[in-house]
PDB file of C-alpha atoms in Angstrom:
ATOM      1  CA  MET A   1      87.918 -11.096 -63.032  1.00  0.00           C
ATOM      2  CA  ASN A   2      88.321  -7.220 -63.573  1.00  0.00           C
ATOM      3  CA  ILE A   3      89.893  -6.826 -66.911  1.00  0.00           C
ATOM      4  CA  ALA A   4      91.888  -3.725 -65.535  1.00  0.00           C
ATOM      5  CA  ASP A   5      93.549  -6.304 -62.999  1.00  0.00           C
ATOM      6  CA  LEU A   6      94.852  -8.246 -65.763  1.00  0.00           C
ATOM      7  CA  LEU A   7      98.127  -6.401 -66.238  1.00  0.00           C
ATOM      8  CA  SER A   8      98.607  -5.561 -62.428  1.00  0.00           C
ATOM      9  CA  ARG A   9      98.566  -9.159 -61.429  1.00  0.00           C
ATOM     10  CA  GLY A  10     100.789 -10.353 -64.220  1.00  0.00           C
ATOM     11  CA  CYS A  11     100.080 -12.325 -67.341  1.00  0.00           C
ATOM     12  CA  SER A  12     101.739 -13.946 -70.233  1.00  0.00           C
ATOM     13  CA  SER A  13     101.732 -12.271 -73.736  1.00  0.00           C
ATOM     14  CA  ARG A  14      99.691 -15.108 -75.023  1.00  0.00           C
ATOM     15  CA  GLN A  15      97.069 -14.481 -72.251  1.00  0.00           C
ATOM     16  CA  MET A  16      97.155 -10.837 -73.036  1.00  0.00           C
ATOM     17  CA  LEU A  17      96.418 -11.417 -76.641  1.00  0.00           C
ATOM     18  CA  ASN A  18      93.544 -13.801 -76.039  1.00  0.00           C
ATOM     19  CA  SER A  19      91.904 -11.428 -73.325  1.00  0.00           C
ATOM     20  CA  ARG A  20      89.022  -9.140 -73.525  1.00  0.00           C
ATOM     21  CA  TRP A  21      91.529  -6.273 -72.922  1.00  0.00           C
ATOM     22  CA  TRP A  22      91.739  -5.438 -76.607  1.00  0.00           C
ATOM     23  CA  VAL A  23      87.912  -5.518 -77.211  1.00  0.00           C
ATOM     24  CA  GLY A  24      86.341  -3.873 -74.086  1.00  0.00           C
ATOM     25  CA  PRO A  25      82.844  -4.001 -73.161  1.00  0.00           C
ATOM     26  CA  SER A  26      80.237  -4.397 -75.862  1.00  0.00           C
ATOM     27  CA  TRP A  27      78.289  -1.248 -75.227  1.00  0.00           C
ATOM     28  CA  LEU A  28      81.287   0.883 -76.200  1.00  0.00           C
ATOM     29  CA  LYS A  29      80.664  -0.051 -79.884  1.00  0.00           C
ATOM     30  CA  GLN A  30      77.159   1.450 -79.685  1.00  0.00           C
ATOM     31  CA  ASN A  31      76.200   5.035 -79.835  1.00  0.00           C
ATOM     32  CA  SER A  32      76.374   6.973 -76.472  1.00  0.00           C
ATOM     33  CA  GLU A  33      72.669   6.899 -76.132  1.00  0.00           C
ATOM     34  CA  TYR A  34      72.849   3.204 -75.501  1.00  0.00           C
ATOM     35  CA  TRP A  35      75.554   3.356 -72.995  1.00  0.00           C
ATOM     36  CA  PRO A  36      74.593   2.553 -69.376  1.00  0.00           C
ATOM     37  CA  ASP A  37      73.341   5.374 -67.269  1.00  0.00           C
ATOM     38  CA  GLY A  38      76.181   4.997 -64.807  1.00  0.00           C
ATOM     39  CA  GLU A  39      74.467   2.346 -62.736  1.00  0.00           C
ATOM     40  CA  ILE A  40      77.133  -0.110 -61.729  1.00  0.00           C
ATOM     41  CA  SER A  41      75.876  -3.636 -61.603  1.00  0.00           C
ATOM     42  CA  CYS A  42      78.225  -6.278 -60.177  1.00  0.00           C
ATOM     43  CA  GLU A  43      77.884  -9.726 -58.937  1.00  0.00           C
ATOM     44  CA  PRO A  44      78.405 -10.264 -55.193  1.00  0.00           C
ATOM     45  CA  GLN A  45      80.563 -13.313 -55.717  1.00  0.00           C
ATOM     46  CA  GLU A  46      83.232 -11.315 -57.856  1.00  0.00           C
ATOM     47  CA  VAL A  47      83.257  -8.620 -55.354  1.00  0.00           C
ATOM     48  CA  ASN A  48      83.928 -11.110 -52.564  1.00  0.00           C
ATOM     49  CA  VAL A  49      86.757 -12.692 -54.570  1.00  0.00           C
ATOM     50  CA  GLU A  50      88.434  -9.425 -54.942  1.00  0.00           C
ATOM     51  CA  ARG A  51      87.832  -8.242 -51.457  1.00  0.00           C
ATOM     52  CA  LYS A  52      91.133  -8.167 -49.552  1.00  0.00           C
ATOM     53  CA  LYS A  53      91.456 -10.714 -46.730  1.00  0.00           C
ATOM     54  CA  THR A  54      92.164  -8.898 -43.409  1.00  0.00           C
ATOM     55  CA  LYS A  55      93.407 -10.353 -40.168  1.00  0.00           C
ATOM     56  CA  ASN A  56      93.418  -8.677 -36.799  1.00  0.00           C
ATOM     57  CA  ALA A  57      96.170  -9.190 -34.226  1.00  0.00           C
ATOM     58  CA  ASN A  58      96.288  -7.820 -30.766  1.00  0.00           C
ATOM     59  CA  VAL A  59      99.705  -7.202 -29.183  1.00  0.00           C
ATOM     60  CA  ASP A  60     100.050  -6.114 -25.772  1.00  0.00           C
ATOM     61  CA  LEU A  61     103.158  -3.918 -25.945  1.00  0.00           C
ATOM     62  CA  ALA A  62     103.938  -4.315 -22.139  1.00  0.00           C
ATOM     63  CA  ASN A  63     104.025  -7.997 -22.196  1.00  0.00           C
ATOM     64  CA  ASP A  64     104.317  -9.420 -25.708  1.00  0.00           C
ATOM     65  CA  ALA A  65     106.424  -6.934 -27.836  1.00  0.00           C
ATOM     66  CA  SER A  66     109.876  -7.599 -26.450  1.00  0.00           C
ATOM     67  CA  SER A  67     109.665 -11.389 -26.717  1.00  0.00           C
ATOM     68  CA  LEU A  68     107.944 -11.292 -30.145  1.00  0.00           C
ATOM     69  CA  LEU A  69     110.391  -8.656 -31.577  1.00  0.00           C
ATOM     70  CA  ILE A  70     113.604  -9.890 -30.133  1.00  0.00           C
ATOM     71  CA  CYS A  71     113.297 -13.350 -31.114  1.00  0.00           C
ATOM     72  CA  ASN A  72     112.514 -12.550 -34.738  1.00  0.00           C
ATOM     73  CA  VAL A  73     115.299 -10.035 -35.604  1.00  0.00           C
ATOM     74  CA  SER A  74     119.000 -10.653 -35.814  1.00  0.00           C
ATOM     75  CA  ASP A  75     120.198  -6.992 -35.931  1.00  0.00           C
ATOM     76  CA  TYR A  76     120.072  -4.603 -33.021  1.00  0.00           C
ATOM     77  CA  ASP A  77     119.453  -1.443 -35.139  1.00  0.00           C
ATOM     78  CA  LYS A  78     116.843  -3.041 -37.127  1.00  0.00           C
ATOM     79  CA  MET A  79     114.969  -4.146 -34.108  1.00  0.00           C
ATOM     80  CA  ILE A  80     115.074  -0.654 -32.645  1.00  0.00           C
ATOM     81  CA  ARG A  81     113.741   0.885 -35.974  1.00  0.00           C
ATOM     82  CA  VAL A  82     111.083  -1.748 -36.382  1.00  0.00           C
ATOM     83  CA  PHE A  83     109.816  -0.973 -32.766  1.00  0.00           C
ATOM     84  CA  ALA A  84     110.080   2.750 -33.492  1.00  0.00           C
ATOM     85  CA  TRP A  85     107.768   2.034 -36.476  1.00  0.00           C
ATOM     86  CA  ILE A  86     105.454  -0.071 -34.239  1.00  0.00           C
ATOM     87  CA  LEU A  87     105.282   2.738 -31.745  1.00  0.00           C
ATOM     88  CA  ARG A  88     104.554   5.429 -34.387  1.00  0.00           C
ATOM     89  CA  PHE A  89     101.745   3.050 -35.633  1.00  0.00           C
ATOM     90  CA  VAL A  90     100.276   2.950 -32.185  1.00  0.00           C
ATOM     91  CA  ASN A  91     100.512   6.627 -31.742  1.00  0.00           C
ATOM     92  CA  ASN A  92      99.033   7.552 -35.170  1.00  0.00           C
ATOM     93  CA  CYS A  93      96.141   5.223 -34.425  1.00  0.00           C
ATOM     94  CA  ARG A  94      95.395   7.297 -31.362  1.00  0.00           C
ATOM     95  CA  LYS A  95      95.442  10.520 -33.212  1.00  0.00           C
ATOM     96  CA  ASP A  96      93.193  12.311 -35.669  1.00  0.00           C
ATOM     97  CA  TYR A  97      94.063  11.332 -39.341  1.00  0.00           C
ATOM     98  CA  LYS A  98      95.429  14.965 -40.141  1.00  0.00           C
ATOM     99  CA  LYS A  99      98.018  14.873 -37.115  1.00  0.00           C
ATOM    100  CA  CYS A 100      99.563  11.539 -38.089  1.00  0.00           C
ATOM    101  CA  LYS A 101     103.218  11.349 -38.702  1.00  0.00           C
ATOM    102  CA  GLU A 102     104.111   9.900 -42.163  1.00  0.00           C
ATOM    103  CA  HIS A 103     107.710  10.714 -42.865  1.00  0.00           C
ATOM    104  CA  GLU A 104     110.895   9.150 -41.708  1.00  0.00           C
ATOM    105  CA  LEU A 105     111.558   8.474 -38.073  1.00  0.00           C
ATOM    106  CA  SER A 106     113.113  11.176 -36.003  1.00  0.00           C
ATOM    107  CA  VAL A 107     116.012  10.621 -33.781  1.00  0.00           C
ATOM    108  CA  VAL A 108     113.745  11.168 -30.652  1.00  0.00           C
ATOM    109  CA  GLU A 109     111.453   8.462 -31.899  1.00  0.00           C
ATOM    110  CA  ILE A 110     114.572   5.892 -32.171  1.00  0.00           C
ATOM    111  CA  GLU A 111     115.775   7.023 -28.826  1.00  0.00           C
ATOM    112  CA  ASN A 112     112.409   6.491 -27.417  1.00  0.00           C
ATOM    113  CA  SER A 113     112.117   3.030 -28.972  1.00  0.00           C
ATOM    114  CA  GLU A 114     115.405   1.942 -27.545  1.00  0.00           C
ATOM    115  CA  LYS A 115     114.489   3.131 -24.101  1.00  0.00           C
ATOM    116  CA  GLN A 116     111.035   1.354 -24.348  1.00  0.00           C
ATOM    117  CA  LEU A 117     112.664  -1.930 -25.428  1.00  0.00           C
ATOM    118  CA  ILE A 118     115.098  -1.620 -22.444  1.00  0.00           C
ATOM    119  CA  ARG A 119     112.279  -1.128 -20.155  1.00  0.00           C
ATOM    120  CA  LEU A 120     110.495  -4.088 -21.535  1.00  0.00           C
ATOM    121  CA  THR A 121     113.486  -6.266 -21.490  1.00  0.00           C
ATOM    122  CA  GLN A 122     114.140  -5.359 -17.886  1.00  0.00           C
ATOM    123  CA  THR A 123     110.536  -5.960 -16.878  1.00  0.00           C
ATOM    124  CA  TYR A 124     110.529  -9.338 -18.589  1.00  0.00           C
ATOM    125  CA  TYR A 125     113.877 -10.735 -17.385  1.00  0.00           C
ATOM    126  CA  LEU A 126     114.313  -8.784 -14.136  1.00  0.00           C
ATOM    127  CA  PRO A 127     111.114  -8.828 -12.291  1.00  0.00           C
ATOM    128  CA  ASP A 128     112.493  -9.089  -8.846  1.00  0.00           C
ATOM    129  CA  VAL A 129     114.820  -6.185  -8.368  1.00  0.00           C
ATOM    130  CA  GLU A 130     115.181  -6.650  -4.682  1.00  0.00           C
ATOM    131  CA  SER A 131     116.868 -10.007  -5.119  1.00  0.00           C
ATOM    132  CA  LEU A 132     119.627  -8.440  -7.115  1.00  0.00           C
ATOM    133  CA  LYS A 133     123.232  -8.053  -5.501  1.00  0.00           C
ATOM    134  CA  PHE A 134     123.550  -4.501  -6.743  1.00  0.00           C
ATOM    135  CA  VAL A 135     122.387  -1.041  -5.447  1.00  0.00           C
ATOM    136  CA  THR A 136     120.002  -0.311  -8.109  1.00  0.00           C
ATOM    137  CA  PHE A 137     117.566   2.738  -8.850  1.00  0.00           C
ATOM    138  CA  ILE A 138     115.130   3.774 -11.520  1.00  0.00           C
ATOM    139  CA  ASP A 139     116.104   6.870 -13.558  1.00  0.00           C
ATOM    140  CA  ASN A 140     113.744   9.483 -14.993  1.00  0.00           C
ATOM    141  CA  ASP A 141     113.076   7.184 -17.955  1.00  0.00           C
ATOM    142  CA  ASN A 142     111.941   4.385 -15.757  1.00  0.00           C
ATOM    143  CA  ILE A 143     115.028   2.501 -16.681  1.00  0.00           C
ATOM    144  CA  LEU A 144     116.647   0.440 -13.992  1.00  0.00           C
ATOM    145  CA  ARG A 145     120.392   1.414 -13.313  1.00  0.00           C
ATOM    146  CA  VAL A 146     123.189   0.487 -11.153  1.00  0.00           C
ATOM    147  CA  LYS A 147     124.956   2.643  -8.732  1.00  0.00           C
ATOM    148  CA  SER A 148     128.620   2.276  -9.354  1.00  0.00           C
ATOM    149  CA  LYS A 149     131.400   2.801  -6.839  1.00  0.00           C
ATOM    150  CA  ILE A 150     132.506   5.679  -8.868  1.00  0.00           C
ATOM    151  CA  THR A 151     130.678   8.443  -7.442  1.00  0.00           C
ATOM    152  CA  GLU A 152     133.173  11.424  -7.230  1.00  0.00           C
ATOM    153  CA  ARG A 153     134.205  11.429 -10.798  1.00  0.00           C
ATOM    154  CA  ASN A 154     132.970  14.147 -13.035  1.00  0.00           C
ATOM    155  CA  ASP A 155     131.609  12.163 -15.786  1.00  0.00           C
ATOM    156  CA  GLU A 156     128.461  11.193 -17.765  1.00  0.00           C
ATOM    157  CA  SER A 157     125.551   9.686 -15.888  1.00  0.00           C
ATOM    158  CA  SER A 158     125.442   6.784 -18.247  1.00  0.00           C
ATOM    159  CA  PHE A 159     129.057   5.995 -17.125  1.00  0.00           C
ATOM    160  CA  LEU A 160     128.520   6.470 -13.363  1.00  0.00           C
ATOM    161  CA  TYR A 161     125.159   4.579 -13.307  1.00  0.00           C
ATOM    162  CA  PRO A 162     125.132   2.037 -16.057  1.00  0.00           C
ATOM    163  CA  ILE A 163     121.894   0.493 -17.386  1.00  0.00           C
ATOM    164  CA  LEU A 164     121.270  -3.131 -15.961  1.00  0.00           C
ATOM    165  CA  LEU A 165     120.645  -5.626 -18.544  1.00  0.00           C
ATOM    166  CA  PRO A 166     120.197  -9.364 -18.144  1.00  0.00           C
ATOM    167  CA  ASP A 167     123.131 -11.669 -19.251  1.00  0.00           C
ATOM    168  CA  LYS A 168     121.076 -14.465 -20.873  1.00  0.00           C
ATOM    169  CA  CYS A 169     118.956 -12.418 -23.002  1.00  0.00           C
ATOM    170  CA  GLU A 170     118.847 -11.872 -26.894  1.00  0.00           C
ATOM    171  CA  PHE A 171     118.453  -8.056 -26.502  1.00  0.00           C
ATOM    172  CA  THR A 172     121.748  -7.924 -24.582  1.00  0.00           C
ATOM    173  CA  LYS A 173     123.498 -10.195 -27.115  1.00  0.00           C
ATOM    174  CA  LEU A 174     122.277  -8.134 -30.160  1.00  0.00           C
ATOM    175  CA  LEU A 175     123.364  -4.798 -28.330  1.00  0.00           C
ATOM    176  CA  ILE A 176     126.889  -6.223 -27.765  1.00  0.00           C
ATOM    177  CA  ARG A 177     127.105  -7.653 -31.363  1.00  0.00           C
ATOM    178  CA  SER A 178     126.037  -4.218 -32.810  1.00  0.00           C
ATOM    179  CA  ILE A 179     128.614  -2.370 -30.707  1.00  0.00           C
ATOM    180  CA  HIS A 180     131.206  -4.962 -31.536  1.00  0.00           C
ATOM    181  CA  LYS A 181     130.553  -4.610 -35.358  1.00  0.00           C
ATOM    182  CA  LYS A 182     130.449  -0.780 -35.308  1.00  0.00           C
ATOM    183  CA  ASN A 183     133.869  -0.578 -33.761  1.00  0.00           C
ATOM    184  CA  CYS A 184     135.505  -3.014 -36.238  1.00  0.00           C
ATOM    185  CA  HIS A 185     135.505  -6.028 -34.038  1.00  0.00           C
ATOM    186  CA  ALA A 186     137.206  -4.463 -31.090  1.00  0.00           C
ATOM    187  CA  GLY A 187     138.738  -6.546 -28.331  1.00  0.00           C
ATOM    188  CA  ILE A 188     137.330  -7.411 -24.985  1.00  0.00           C
ATOM    189  CA  GLN A 189     138.707  -4.369 -22.993  1.00  0.00           C
ATOM    190  CA  ILE A 190     137.541  -1.858 -25.561  1.00  0.00           C
ATOM    191  CA  MET A 191     134.203  -3.487 -25.659  1.00  0.00           C
ATOM    192  CA  GLN A 192     133.905  -3.315 -21.859  1.00  0.00           C
ATOM    193  CA  SER A 193     134.640   0.396 -22.032  1.00  0.00           C
ATOM    194  CA  LEU A 194     132.346   1.130 -24.874  1.00  0.00           C
ATOM    195  CA  ILE A 195     129.143  -0.745 -23.336  1.00  0.00           C
ATOM    196  CA  ASN A 196     129.535   1.146 -20.069  1.00  0.00           C
TER     197      ASN A 196
END
């Protein structure tokens, strides 16, 4: 074991007192003429023990991400942020090292993450759009929306054309729970107006 690793990996005070940490290599006690020339000799077994173990995982964002992420997260905002970090990682892997983003997530990245998760959820749970009883269309962000009966009202498009989400889906439940908590556990009527 590398002596420098002793403290970083944790040890008791007795182990520290009895270690070679205090003595160092034997050649340090000799004149500098007898010191090694800078050639490092190491045993392959020791190197292999110290080498980090890596595992590769392939995730198809179009098919696997929504079910993997939604099933393992209990908070909507956390799910959106984790997925935003995943998307950033994927984008950074495709870019030159110097152009990679390193700092906090931007609002645009978080909004993009939410839209991407909505698209994935709709693709996974609503594959057959023609069989729905609603008049639907796909907006500029490729999100499935419902054409409401309120067409002449001068209001936001998100109110006039709400996003269609499946009812028996963990994503939808997390979204409703998040809005419910953020609005101090509002009642049913307020929740319906907020979700639209």
